[in-house]
Amino acid sequence: MGSTSARNGDDGIGRRDLIKRSAALGLITVSTAGFLSACATGGGGTSEKETKAPGGEKTAKNPLGVAKGAPLEAFIFKGGLGDQYAKDAEADYKATYGAEVKHTGTQQVGPKLTPRFAGGNPPDVIDNSGADHLDMNKLSTQGQLQDLSALLDAPSLDDPAKKVRDTIHPSTIEKGRHGDKFDVLYYAFTIYGTWYSRKLLDDKGWTYPRTLSEMVTLCGEIKKAGIAPWTYAGKYPYYVHFNLFAQIAKIGGMEKWIAIDNLEPNAWTSNDAVKEVIEHYEELAAKKYFLAGSQGLTHIQSQTAWNKGKAVFIPNGSWVENEAAPTTPKDFGMAVGPLFDGTGDAMPHGTLRGEPSEPYIVAAKGGNPAGGMELLRIMLSRKHAQNFATKVKSLTCVMDATAGMTLSPGLASASKVFKEAGDNLISLQLQEWYPALTDEKIGGLTGQLLTGELKAAEWIKKTQAECDKVAKDSSVTKFKRSA
């Protein structure tokens, strides 16, 4: 979510004012620092600028009709994944088309680009991630986002007989739609779950739990050994939702979770899986199985405490290996486990939350939309998908791109559980569609749950009430997904 997620640095000077101005223009999602980059599906439009932008002759080697020598501007979120992988792809674009590429790496995408979209001079291609992302739902509705169907139908760089759409995970296409228009390419593929040190578990003779009850039992053993079983980013409690929400979906089934995504009445209160999962977290809190002070930690601080062996488990996404690299011991053996089994689960053991992340958009009113799509086609080649895996230790949406590679510990573990999950993958939309609801409102309730200030029954009741408020708020655009 991602991440999108709080994979950003400290606030810059004037950030608060920039956010206010961005919000006034209606192009940025305003939330507390560190919210997931959000996406949703809704109506779309087209722009006259799409047909007026300079183009070149379409050929087998230039299927998108990129004008030779036409400059390209790329605006890349520089967070936990860095931006070198994008620079590498830009170098290939420059060599192929003899064009200058202006690159900007930033952690303030929305504040810096809102006035440019409003002024009609946005950059060509944008990695719209981080805390201060642009509101892609509004941009799409306004006709500001290039329809990327031509990219999907273009031949892949690796095999001209294959279209780009046939080389990427199908969920990438599903997640990138606004209504019938595909205008967001989620480049990364994030594996969410419970992360741990394989070395620590091996040294202590502990086994990764299969069930929620086994997790509680193991937490007791861990606490007796003088280590905290869990830590989390208390300043951004929605990190816990990466696991908590998916755990509900695994036990209760996707049909019942989709009712939650769709803000249906009683979707939380009538779902037995919600009660089982939230009571599990209540128990962890009551038995003090969270590292003391976790409620005041940032994502970086919680990851550092985890790396230092102060806690065994942490909820996170697969970007954590790259982001936490500066403090990770060489023999740490970073690994991720699948979701735990509950009582009478609708989905089998090994089920995993894995879904597209890191949203890339091309500006329809930019100077070179064809070039923007071509840069994405280059990034979707096996060469650059493997470069991404090497540089940032994360998967891309390109299927089987890491086959045969020697992978880092965390990436190898993520790849393993991904393959073992098969079709049993969970993809959630609530955090993408309504980040203010999940990250601020429900996140606040989760923070209270984990410190023992709020009981499970109250969490469920209040969460349902917050969702009902959004459902009844006519100022909030609603989205639906089908079972």
Tab-separated table of C-alpha atoms in Angstrom:
chain	number	residue	atom	x	y	z
A	1	MET	CA	0.000	0.000	0.000
A	2	GLY	CA	1.750	1.023	-0.074
A	3	SER	CA	2.041	0.612	-0.456
A	4	THR	CA	2.101	1.617	-0.433
A	5	SER	CA	3.293	2.901	3.426
A	6	ALA	CA	5.217	5.254	5.687
A	7	ARG	CA	8.321	4.675	3.588
A	8	ASN	CA	9.249	8.320	3.617
A	9	GLY	CA	11.670	10.585	5.426
A	10	ASP	CA	11.269	13.551	7.727
A	11	ASP	CA	8.915	16.363	6.880
A	12	GLY	CA	10.429	19.109	4.774
A	13	ILE	CA	10.265	22.827	5.449
A	14	GLY	CA	6.854	24.241	4.621
A	15	ARG	CA	5.326	20.792	4.214
A	16	ARG	CA	2.181	21.662	6.179
A	17	ASP	CA	1.485	24.687	3.987
A	18	LEU	CA	2.134	22.673	0.853
A	19	ILE	CA	-0.357	20.054	1.962
A	20	LYS	CA	-2.993	22.705	2.667
A	21	ARG	CA	-2.539	24.188	-0.797
A	22	SER	CA	-2.629	20.727	-2.350
A	23	ALA	CA	-5.836	19.868	-0.528
A	24	ALA	CA	-7.428	23.097	-1.694
A	25	LEU	CA	-6.789	22.080	-5.298
A	26	GLY	CA	-8.313	18.682	-4.596
A	27	LEU	CA	-5.451	16.627	-6.012
A	28	ILE	CA	-3.788	15.277	-2.890
A	29	THR	CA	-5.029	12.892	-0.255
A	30	VAL	CA	-4.592	14.595	3.118
A	31	SER	CA	-3.762	12.271	5.972
A	32	THR	CA	-1.304	11.988	8.820
A	33	ALA	CA	2.334	11.500	7.851
A	34	GLY	CA	3.105	8.084	6.527
A	35	PHE	CA	-0.216	7.000	5.017
A	36	LEU	CA	-0.334	4.420	2.276
A	37	SER	CA	-0.385	5.600	-1.291
A	38	ALA	CA	-4.009	5.160	-2.275
A	39	CYS	CA	-5.819	3.986	-5.367
A	40	ALA	CA	-9.437	3.424	-6.201
A	41	THR	CA	-11.689	2.521	-9.060
A	42	GLY	CA	-14.216	4.930	-10.405
A	43	GLY	CA	-15.100	6.929	-13.492
A	44	GLY	CA	-12.546	8.150	-15.971
A	45	GLY	CA	-12.213	10.554	-18.857
A	46	THR	CA	-9.927	11.397	-21.726
A	47	SER	CA	-8.005	14.505	-22.568
A	48	GLU	CA	-7.494	16.353	-25.842
A	49	LYS	CA	-3.828	16.637	-24.914
A	50	GLU	CA	-3.494	12.869	-25.329
A	51	THR	CA	-3.896	13.214	-29.093
A	52	LYS	CA	-2.031	16.515	-29.415
A	53	ALA	CA	1.222	15.438	-27.766
A	54	PRO	CA	4.096	14.950	-30.217
A	55	GLY	CA	4.443	11.399	-31.444
A	56	GLY	CA	6.620	9.400	-33.776
A	57	GLU	CA	5.957	6.729	-36.354
A	58	LYS	CA	4.747	3.451	-34.886
A	59	THR	CA	6.968	0.546	-35.854
A	60	ALA	CA	7.706	-2.950	-34.571
A	61	LYS	CA	10.545	-1.549	-32.473
A	62	ASN	CA	8.625	1.592	-31.519
A	63	PRO	CA	5.048	0.305	-31.022
A	64	LEU	CA	3.907	3.278	-28.955
A	65	GLY	CA	5.095	5.868	-31.462
A	66	VAL	CA	7.666	7.679	-29.335
A	67	ALA	CA	9.049	10.783	-31.010
A	68	LYS	CA	12.805	10.498	-31.453
A	69	GLY	CA	14.620	13.099	-29.400
A	70	ALA	CA	11.508	14.211	-27.519
A	71	PRO	CA	12.522	14.919	-23.893
A	72	LEU	CA	11.004	12.928	-21.055
A	73	GLU	CA	10.416	13.978	-17.473
A	74	ALA	CA	10.166	11.390	-14.691
A	75	PHE	CA	9.080	12.145	-11.131
A	76	ILE	CA	9.915	9.211	-8.856
A	77	PHE	CA	9.058	8.662	-5.197
A	78	LYS	CA	12.354	8.139	-3.386
A	79	GLY	CA	11.405	6.202	-0.268
A	80	GLY	CA	12.179	2.703	0.937
A	81	LEU	CA	12.764	1.515	-2.631
A	82	GLY	CA	14.998	4.410	-3.624
A	83	ASP	CA	14.963	5.591	-7.244
A	84	GLN	CA	18.092	4.102	-8.833
A	85	TYR	CA	16.075	1.333	-10.499
A	86	ALA	CA	14.099	4.019	-12.340
A	87	LYS	CA	17.268	5.870	-13.334
A	88	ASP	CA	18.602	2.643	-14.837
A	89	ALA	CA	15.503	2.269	-17.007
A	90	GLU	CA	15.705	5.949	-17.962
A	91	ALA	CA	19.258	5.384	-19.193
A	92	ASP	CA	17.995	2.731	-21.611
A	93	TYR	CA	15.234	5.054	-22.777
A	94	LYS	CA	17.768	7.824	-23.406
A	95	ALA	CA	20.045	5.501	-25.373
A	96	THR	CA	17.169	4.189	-27.496
A	97	TYR	CA	15.475	7.465	-28.356
A	98	GLY	CA	18.347	9.925	-28.162
A	99	ALA	CA	16.367	12.027	-25.721
A	100	GLU	CA	17.201	13.874	-22.559
A	101	VAL	CA	15.504	12.572	-19.436
A	102	LYS	CA	14.895	14.903	-16.526
A	103	HIS	CA	14.711	12.896	-13.307
A	104	THR	CA	13.423	14.078	-9.946
A	105	GLY	CA	13.569	11.851	-6.873
A	106	THR	CA	11.363	13.110	-4.041
A	107	GLN	CA	9.319	12.155	-0.998
A	108	GLN	CA	6.732	14.880	-1.612
A	109	VAL	CA	5.033	13.898	-4.839
A	110	GLY	CA	1.673	15.565	-4.145
A	111	PRO	CA	2.843	18.940	-2.840
A	112	LYS	CA	5.321	19.344	-5.681
A	113	LEU	CA	3.062	18.183	-8.506
A	114	THR	CA	-0.363	19.529	-7.537
A	115	PRO	CA	0.357	23.019	-8.920
A	116	ARG	CA	1.835	21.490	-12.072
A	117	PHE	CA	-1.262	19.420	-12.769
A	118	ALA	CA	-3.398	22.472	-12.065
A	119	GLY	CA	-1.219	24.488	-14.448
A	120	GLY	CA	-1.366	21.941	-17.243
A	121	ASN	CA	2.358	21.115	-17.255
A	122	PRO	CA	2.767	17.860	-15.291
A	123	PRO	CA	5.767	15.574	-15.756
A	124	ASP	CA	5.332	12.645	-18.122
A	125	VAL	CA	5.647	9.676	-15.774
A	126	ILE	CA	5.187	9.619	-12.005
A	127	ASP	CA	5.732	7.086	-9.242
A	128	ASN	CA	2.831	8.268	-7.104
A	129	SER	CA	3.742	6.772	-3.745
A	130	GLY	CA	4.543	7.939	-0.222
A	131	ALA	CA	2.738	9.941	2.408
A	132	ASP	CA	1.937	12.914	0.199
A	133	HIS	CA	0.688	11.142	-2.903
A	134	LEU	CA	-1.666	12.619	-5.453
A	135	ASP	CA	-5.322	11.572	-5.384
A	136	MET	CA	-5.432	9.308	-8.428
A	137	ASN	CA	-9.218	8.914	-8.264
A	138	LYS	CA	-9.734	12.624	-8.818
A	139	LEU	CA	-6.995	12.823	-11.435
A	140	SER	CA	-8.579	9.998	-13.389
A	141	THR	CA	-12.040	11.523	-13.183
A	142	GLN	CA	-10.607	14.829	-14.434
A	143	GLY	CA	-9.021	13.122	-17.463
A	144	GLN	CA	-5.520	13.824	-16.183
A	145	LEU	CA	-4.304	10.218	-16.392
A	146	GLN	CA	-3.236	8.605	-19.648
A	147	ASP	CA	-5.150	5.485	-20.619
A	148	LEU	CA	-2.474	2.780	-20.538
A	149	SER	CA	-4.325	0.246	-22.702
A	150	ALA	CA	-1.846	0.846	-25.508
A	151	LEU	CA	0.961	-0.164	-23.145
A	152	LEU	CA	-0.847	-3.387	-22.232
A	153	ASP	CA	-1.363	-4.238	-25.893
A	154	ALA	CA	2.198	-3.364	-26.949
A	155	PRO	CA	4.669	-6.223	-27.537
A	156	SER	CA	6.936	-6.978	-24.609
A	157	LEU	CA	10.616	-6.183	-24.981
A	158	ASP	CA	11.604	-9.764	-24.172
A	159	ASP	CA	9.247	-11.551	-26.564
A	160	PRO	CA	7.534	-9.520	-29.319
A	161	ALA	CA	5.058	-12.375	-29.706
A	162	LYS	CA	3.761	-11.625	-26.222
A	163	LYS	CA	1.814	-8.537	-25.265
A	164	VAL	CA	2.823	-6.672	-22.126
A	165	ARG	CA	-0.502	-7.644	-20.541
A	166	ASP	CA	0.469	-11.315	-20.835
A	167	THR	CA	3.720	-10.831	-18.910
A	168	ILE	CA	2.349	-9.203	-15.750
A	169	HIS	CA	0.278	-10.573	-12.875
A	170	PRO	CA	-3.456	-10.334	-13.723
A	171	SER	CA	-4.193	-8.545	-10.442
A	172	THR	CA	-2.039	-5.665	-11.680
A	173	ILE	CA	-4.580	-4.945	-14.386
A	174	GLU	CA	-7.533	-5.357	-12.037
A	175	LYS	CA	-6.079	-3.025	-9.426
A	176	GLY	CA	-5.059	-0.345	-11.932
A	177	ARG	CA	-8.533	0.328	-13.312
A	178	HIS	CA	-10.761	3.324	-12.740
A	179	GLY	CA	-14.033	1.994	-14.053
A	180	ASP	CA	-13.270	0.612	-17.522
A	181	LYS	CA	-10.070	2.611	-17.891
A	182	PHE	CA	-6.678	1.154	-17.019
A	183	ASP	CA	-4.585	4.170	-16.052
A	184	VAL	CA	-2.432	3.098	-13.091
A	185	LEU	CA	0.418	0.594	-13.348
A	186	TYR	CA	1.330	-0.905	-9.990
A	187	TYR	CA	4.930	-1.848	-10.716
A	188	ALA	CA	5.907	-3.700	-7.543
A	189	PHE	CA	4.253	-6.765	-6.067
A	190	THR	CA	4.250	-6.637	-2.287
A	191	ILE	CA	4.098	-9.623	0.024
A	192	TYR	CA	2.529	-8.686	3.363
A	193	GLY	CA	2.838	-10.818	6.461
A	194	THR	CA	4.548	-11.582	9.739
A	195	TRP	CA	8.299	-10.999	9.382
A	196	TYR	CA	10.937	-12.592	11.583
A	197	SER	CA	14.608	-13.576	11.866
A	198	ARG	CA	15.124	-17.165	10.777
A	199	LYS	CA	18.395	-17.261	12.724
A	200	LEU	CA	16.674	-16.173	15.948
A	201	LEU	CA	13.970	-18.819	15.643
A	202	ASP	CA	16.533	-21.505	14.815
A	203	ASP	CA	18.847	-20.489	17.664
A	204	LYS	CA	15.985	-20.616	20.157
A	205	GLY	CA	14.441	-23.788	18.758
A	206	TRP	CA	11.172	-22.017	17.943
A	207	THR	CA	8.942	-22.887	15.006
A	208	TYR	CA	6.889	-20.354	13.062
A	209	PRO	CA	3.300	-20.919	14.268
A	210	ARG	CA	0.682	-22.488	12.039
A	211	THR	CA	-2.371	-21.232	13.945
A	212	LEU	CA	-3.452	-18.220	15.989
A	213	SER	CA	-3.520	-20.360	19.129
A	214	GLU	CA	-0.011	-21.655	18.433
A	215	MET	CA	1.129	-18.046	18.077
A	216	VAL	CA	-0.247	-17.213	21.529
A	217	THR	CA	1.508	-20.231	23.022
A	218	LEU	CA	4.813	-19.345	21.369
A	219	CYS	CA	4.502	-15.739	22.550
A	220	GLY	CA	4.412	-17.064	26.116
A	221	GLU	CA	7.670	-18.949	25.545
A	222	ILE	CA	9.288	-15.937	23.910
A	223	LYS	CA	8.314	-13.645	26.786
A	224	LYS	CA	9.773	-16.110	29.301
A	225	ALA	CA	13.041	-15.953	27.342
A	226	GLY	CA	13.185	-12.203	28.003
A	227	ILE	CA	12.286	-11.057	24.494
A	228	ALA	CA	9.167	-9.239	23.343
A	229	PRO	CA	7.136	-11.406	20.960
A	230	TRP	CA	5.939	-8.469	18.814
A	231	THR	CA	6.645	-4.862	17.943
A	232	TYR	CA	4.895	-2.538	15.503
A	233	ALA	CA	4.907	1.021	14.188
A	234	GLY	CA	2.716	2.567	16.867
A	235	LYS	CA	2.826	6.009	15.284
A	236	TYR	CA	1.369	4.422	12.146
A	237	PRO	CA	-0.842	1.640	13.573
A	238	TYR	CA	-2.253	0.857	10.137
A	239	TYR	CA	0.898	-1.250	9.651
A	240	VAL	CA	-0.858	-3.773	11.888
A	241	HIS	CA	-3.756	-3.776	9.406
A	242	PHE	CA	-1.479	-5.366	6.805
A	243	ASN	CA	-1.890	-8.575	8.812
A	244	LEU	CA	-5.086	-7.950	10.766
A	245	PHE	CA	-7.333	-7.238	7.771
A	246	ALA	CA	-5.908	-10.109	5.732
A	247	GLN	CA	-6.316	-12.484	8.669
A	248	ILE	CA	-10.016	-11.638	8.772
A	249	ALA	CA	-10.304	-12.298	5.040
A	250	LYS	CA	-8.539	-15.670	5.335
A	251	ILE	CA	-10.774	-16.955	8.118
A	252	GLY	CA	-14.053	-15.436	6.994
A	253	GLY	CA	-13.531	-15.687	3.244
A	254	MET	CA	-13.222	-13.090	0.498
A	255	GLU	CA	-16.978	-12.734	0.008
A	256	LYS	CA	-17.380	-11.450	3.547
A	257	TRP	CA	-14.301	-9.244	3.225
A	258	ILE	CA	-15.629	-7.748	-0.007
A	259	ALA	CA	-18.723	-6.715	1.961
A	260	ILE	CA	-16.317	-4.767	4.207
A	261	ASP	CA	-14.577	-3.216	1.191
A	262	ASN	CA	-17.996	-2.207	-0.135
A	263	LEU	CA	-18.981	-0.564	3.181
A	264	GLU	CA	-22.045	-2.765	3.533
A	265	PRO	CA	-24.125	-2.477	6.739
A	266	ASN	CA	-23.045	-4.822	9.554
A	267	ALA	CA	-20.149	-6.138	7.477
A	268	TRP	CA	-17.891	-6.057	10.550
A	269	THR	CA	-20.380	-6.872	13.268
A	270	SER	CA	-21.949	-9.888	11.523
A	271	ASN	CA	-18.629	-11.514	10.549
A	272	ASP	CA	-17.484	-14.126	13.080
A	273	ALA	CA	-13.952	-13.933	11.676
A	274	VAL	CA	-13.728	-10.300	12.809
A	275	LYS	CA	-14.540	-11.319	16.363
A	276	GLU	CA	-11.991	-14.148	16.323
A	277	VAL	CA	-9.155	-12.018	14.962
A	278	ILE	CA	-9.769	-8.917	17.068
A	279	GLU	CA	-10.074	-11.013	20.233
A	280	HIS	CA	-6.719	-12.585	19.310
A	281	TYR	CA	-5.107	-9.123	19.250
A	282	GLU	CA	-6.887	-8.232	22.489
A	283	GLU	CA	-5.306	-11.305	24.075
A	284	LEU	CA	-1.840	-10.379	22.811
A	285	ALA	CA	-2.257	-6.943	24.352
A	286	ALA	CA	-3.649	-8.243	27.649
A	287	LYS	CA	-0.699	-10.609	28.068
A	288	LYS	CA	1.711	-7.783	27.205
A	289	TYR	CA	3.180	-9.558	24.206
A	290	PHE	CA	4.084	-6.276	22.485
A	291	LEU	CA	7.424	-4.567	23.041
A	292	ALA	CA	6.992	-1.863	25.685
A	293	GLY	CA	6.824	1.566	24.086
A	294	SER	CA	5.887	0.262	20.632
A	295	GLN	CA	2.941	2.656	20.553
A	296	GLY	CA	5.409	5.547	20.246
A	297	LEU	CA	7.653	4.078	17.553
A	298	THR	CA	7.865	5.021	13.885
A	299	HIS	CA	8.157	2.322	11.239
A	300	ILE	CA	11.942	2.790	11.161
A	301	GLN	CA	12.293	2.666	14.947
A	302	SER	CA	10.184	-0.482	15.253
A	303	GLN	CA	12.165	-2.172	12.482
A	304	THR	CA	15.435	-1.230	14.169
A	305	ALA	CA	14.273	-2.660	17.501
A	306	TRP	CA	13.268	-5.834	15.671
A	307	ASN	CA	16.644	-6.040	13.916
A	308	LYS	CA	18.376	-5.710	17.267
A	309	GLY	CA	16.507	-8.743	18.592
A	310	LYS	CA	14.292	-6.828	20.991
A	311	ALA	CA	11.213	-8.407	19.376
A	312	VAL	CA	10.672	-11.547	17.338
A	313	PHE	CA	7.796	-10.630	15.016
A	314	ILE	CA	6.737	-7.513	13.112
A	315	PRO	CA	3.856	-6.908	10.664
A	316	ASN	CA	5.181	-5.425	7.423
A	317	GLY	CA	5.468	-5.542	3.646
A	318	SER	CA	8.300	-6.927	1.535
A	319	TRP	CA	9.884	-3.494	1.122
A	320	VAL	CA	11.112	-3.908	4.711
A	321	GLU	CA	14.250	-5.800	3.683
A	322	ASN	CA	15.549	-2.891	1.652
A	323	GLU	CA	14.311	-0.221	4.039
A	324	ALA	CA	15.754	-1.901	7.145
A	325	ALA	CA	19.031	-2.901	5.463
A	326	PRO	CA	21.174	-0.311	7.311
A	327	THR	CA	20.445	-1.936	10.683
A	328	THR	CA	19.966	-5.586	9.677
A	329	PRO	CA	22.725	-7.982	10.861
A	330	LYS	CA	24.321	-9.980	8.032
A	331	ASP	CA	23.235	-13.311	9.512
A	332	PHE	CA	19.705	-12.135	10.412
A	333	GLY	CA	17.996	-14.420	7.907
A	334	MET	CA	15.007	-12.192	7.230
A	335	ALA	CA	11.877	-14.202	6.481
A	336	VAL	CA	8.111	-13.842	6.176
A	337	GLY	CA	5.394	-16.311	7.090
A	338	PRO	CA	1.886	-16.827	5.714
A	339	LEU	CA	-1.309	-15.971	7.539
A	340	PHE	CA	-2.262	-18.092	10.535
A	341	ASP	CA	-5.107	-20.586	10.604
A	342	GLY	CA	-8.084	-19.838	12.801
A	343	THR	CA	-11.299	-21.732	13.419
A	344	GLY	CA	-13.079	-23.177	10.391
A	345	ASP	CA	-11.229	-20.993	7.877
A	346	ALA	CA	-12.723	-20.294	4.471
A	347	MET	CA	-9.231	-20.232	2.903
A	348	PRO	CA	-6.538	-22.916	3.316
A	349	HIS	CA	-3.271	-22.892	5.188
A	350	GLY	CA	-0.595	-21.025	3.274
A	351	THR	CA	-2.960	-18.251	2.184
A	352	LEU	CA	-1.050	-15.015	1.759
A	353	ARG	CA	-1.746	-11.359	1.267
A	354	GLY	CA	0.108	-10.427	-1.897
A	355	GLU	CA	-0.911	-7.622	-4.207
A	356	PRO	CA	0.338	-4.971	-6.632
A	357	SER	CA	1.885	-1.828	-5.172
A	358	GLU	CA	3.978	1.227	-6.126
A	359	PRO	CA	1.571	3.045	-8.481
A	360	TYR	CA	2.962	4.561	-11.679
A	361	ILE	CA	0.903	7.005	-13.721
A	362	VAL	CA	1.457	8.802	-17.009
A	363	ALA	CA	0.127	12.341	-17.335
A	364	ALA	CA	-2.321	12.650	-20.247
A	365	LYS	CA	-1.487	16.359	-20.462
A	366	GLY	CA	2.258	15.874	-20.172
A	367	GLY	CA	4.581	16.721	-23.017
A	368	ASN	CA	5.364	13.112	-23.930
A	369	PRO	CA	2.759	10.542	-22.833
A	370	ALA	CA	3.973	8.029	-25.419
A	371	GLY	CA	7.451	8.324	-23.941
A	372	GLY	CA	6.042	7.870	-20.462
A	373	MET	CA	4.388	4.609	-21.501
A	374	GLU	CA	7.556	3.473	-23.252
A	375	LEU	CA	9.588	3.991	-20.074
A	376	LEU	CA	7.113	1.725	-18.303
A	377	ARG	CA	7.466	-0.861	-21.090
A	378	ILE	CA	11.224	-0.790	-20.541
A	379	MET	CA	10.720	-1.200	-16.783
A	380	LEU	CA	8.489	-4.205	-17.456
A	381	SER	CA	11.263	-6.040	-19.280
A	382	ARG	CA	12.894	-9.006	-17.588
A	383	LYS	CA	16.165	-7.078	-17.432
A	384	HIS	CA	14.722	-4.251	-15.365
A	385	ALA	CA	12.421	-6.446	-13.301
A	386	GLN	CA	15.512	-8.387	-12.230
A	387	ASN	CA	17.395	-5.146	-11.650
A	388	PHE	CA	14.583	-4.016	-9.353
A	389	ALA	CA	14.739	-7.304	-7.449
A	390	THR	CA	18.508	-6.982	-7.077
A	391	LYS	CA	18.568	-3.340	-6.057
A	392	VAL	CA	15.543	-3.111	-3.761
A	393	LYS	CA	14.987	-6.760	-2.779
A	394	SER	CA	11.371	-6.777	-3.883
A	395	LEU	CA	9.227	-8.428	-6.529
A	396	THR	CA	7.715	-6.640	-9.509
A	397	CYS	CA	4.426	-7.353	-11.257
A	398	VAL	CA	6.379	-9.144	-14.015
A	399	MET	CA	5.630	-12.836	-13.607
A	400	ASP	CA	8.518	-15.255	-13.005
A	401	ALA	CA	11.082	-12.500	-13.490
A	402	THR	CA	13.251	-13.721	-10.603
A	403	ALA	CA	13.428	-17.339	-11.807
A	404	GLY	CA	17.024	-18.551	-11.640
A	405	MET	CA	18.259	-15.547	-9.685
A	406	THR	CA	20.168	-15.749	-6.415
A	407	LEU	CA	17.881	-13.833	-4.095
A	408	SER	CA	18.462	-12.004	-0.814
A	409	PRO	CA	17.053	-13.781	2.279
A	410	GLY	CA	13.881	-11.714	2.619
A	411	LEU	CA	13.105	-11.753	-1.100
A	412	ALA	CA	13.787	-15.485	-1.299
A	413	SER	CA	11.380	-16.061	1.587
A	414	ALA	CA	8.730	-13.811	0.045
A	415	SER	CA	9.086	-15.609	-3.297
A	416	LYS	CA	8.768	-18.982	-1.577
A	417	VAL	CA	5.554	-18.233	0.318
A	418	PHE	CA	4.160	-16.546	-2.817
A	419	LYS	CA	4.697	-19.688	-4.879
A	420	GLU	CA	3.321	-21.906	-2.115
A	421	ALA	CA	0.165	-19.783	-1.869
A	422	GLY	CA	-0.693	-20.412	-5.512
A	423	ASP	CA	-4.106	-18.926	-6.184
A	424	ASN	CA	-4.779	-18.417	-2.477
A	425	LEU	CA	-3.833	-14.748	-2.532
A	426	ILE	CA	-5.695	-12.013	-0.701
A	427	SER	CA	-6.010	-8.533	-2.176
A	428	LEU	CA	-7.804	-5.863	-0.170
A	429	GLN	CA	-9.197	-2.505	-1.234
A	430	LEU	CA	-10.421	-0.785	1.936
A	431	GLN	CA	-7.046	0.806	2.702
A	432	GLU	CA	-6.640	1.828	-0.935
A	433	TRP	CA	-10.097	3.309	-1.392
A	434	TYR	CA	-10.573	4.949	2.011
A	435	PRO	CA	-7.156	5.616	3.580
A	436	ALA	CA	-8.459	8.319	5.911
A	437	LEU	CA	-10.970	5.809	7.281
A	438	THR	CA	-8.566	2.905	7.743
A	439	ASP	CA	-5.418	4.760	8.683
A	440	GLU	CA	-6.800	7.549	10.840
A	441	LYS	CA	-10.129	6.364	12.244
A	442	ILE	CA	-9.699	2.587	12.415
A	443	GLY	CA	-5.956	3.013	12.929
A	444	GLY	CA	-6.634	5.049	16.050
A	445	LEU	CA	-8.906	2.316	17.371
A	446	THR	CA	-6.278	-0.327	16.614
A	447	GLY	CA	-3.690	1.688	18.495
A	448	GLN	CA	-5.966	1.660	21.548
A	449	LEU	CA	-6.630	-2.067	21.127
A	450	LEU	CA	-2.912	-2.895	21.173
A	451	THR	CA	-2.274	-0.912	24.344
A	452	GLY	CA	-5.210	-2.535	26.112
A	453	GLU	CA	-7.230	0.680	26.264
A	454	LEU	CA	-9.976	-0.762	24.062
A	455	LYS	CA	-11.648	-4.173	24.198
A	456	ALA	CA	-12.350	-6.244	21.110
A	457	ALA	CA	-16.117	-5.768	21.289
A	458	GLU	CA	-15.737	-1.982	21.400
A	459	TRP	CA	-13.204	-2.012	18.539
A	460	ILE	CA	-15.677	-3.902	16.355
A	461	LYS	CA	-18.608	-1.679	17.301
A	462	LYS	CA	-16.695	1.555	16.729
A	463	THR	CA	-15.094	0.345	13.503
A	464	GLN	CA	-18.533	-0.496	12.107
A	465	ALA	CA	-19.755	2.946	13.131
A	466	GLU	CA	-16.841	4.670	11.372
A	467	CYS	CA	-17.498	2.687	8.185
A	468	ASP	CA	-21.197	3.521	8.366
A	469	LYS	CA	-20.330	7.225	8.561
A	470	VAL	CA	-18.269	7.007	5.382
A	471	ALA	CA	-20.985	4.983	3.650
A	472	LYS	CA	-23.515	7.735	4.402
A	473	ASP	CA	-21.187	10.630	3.556
A	474	SER	CA	-22.196	11.881	0.108
A	475	SER	CA	-18.955	13.863	-0.197
A	476	VAL	CA	-16.915	10.639	-0.311
A	477	THR	CA	-16.835	8.835	-3.658
A	478	LYS	CA	-17.750	5.183	-3.183
A	479	PHE	CA	-16.319	2.188	-5.018
A	480	LYS	CA	-17.531	-1.378	-5.378
A	481	ARG	CA	-15.897	-4.692	-6.105
A	482	SER	CA	-17.682	-7.910	-6.973
A	483	ALA	CA	-17.131	-11.306	-5.417
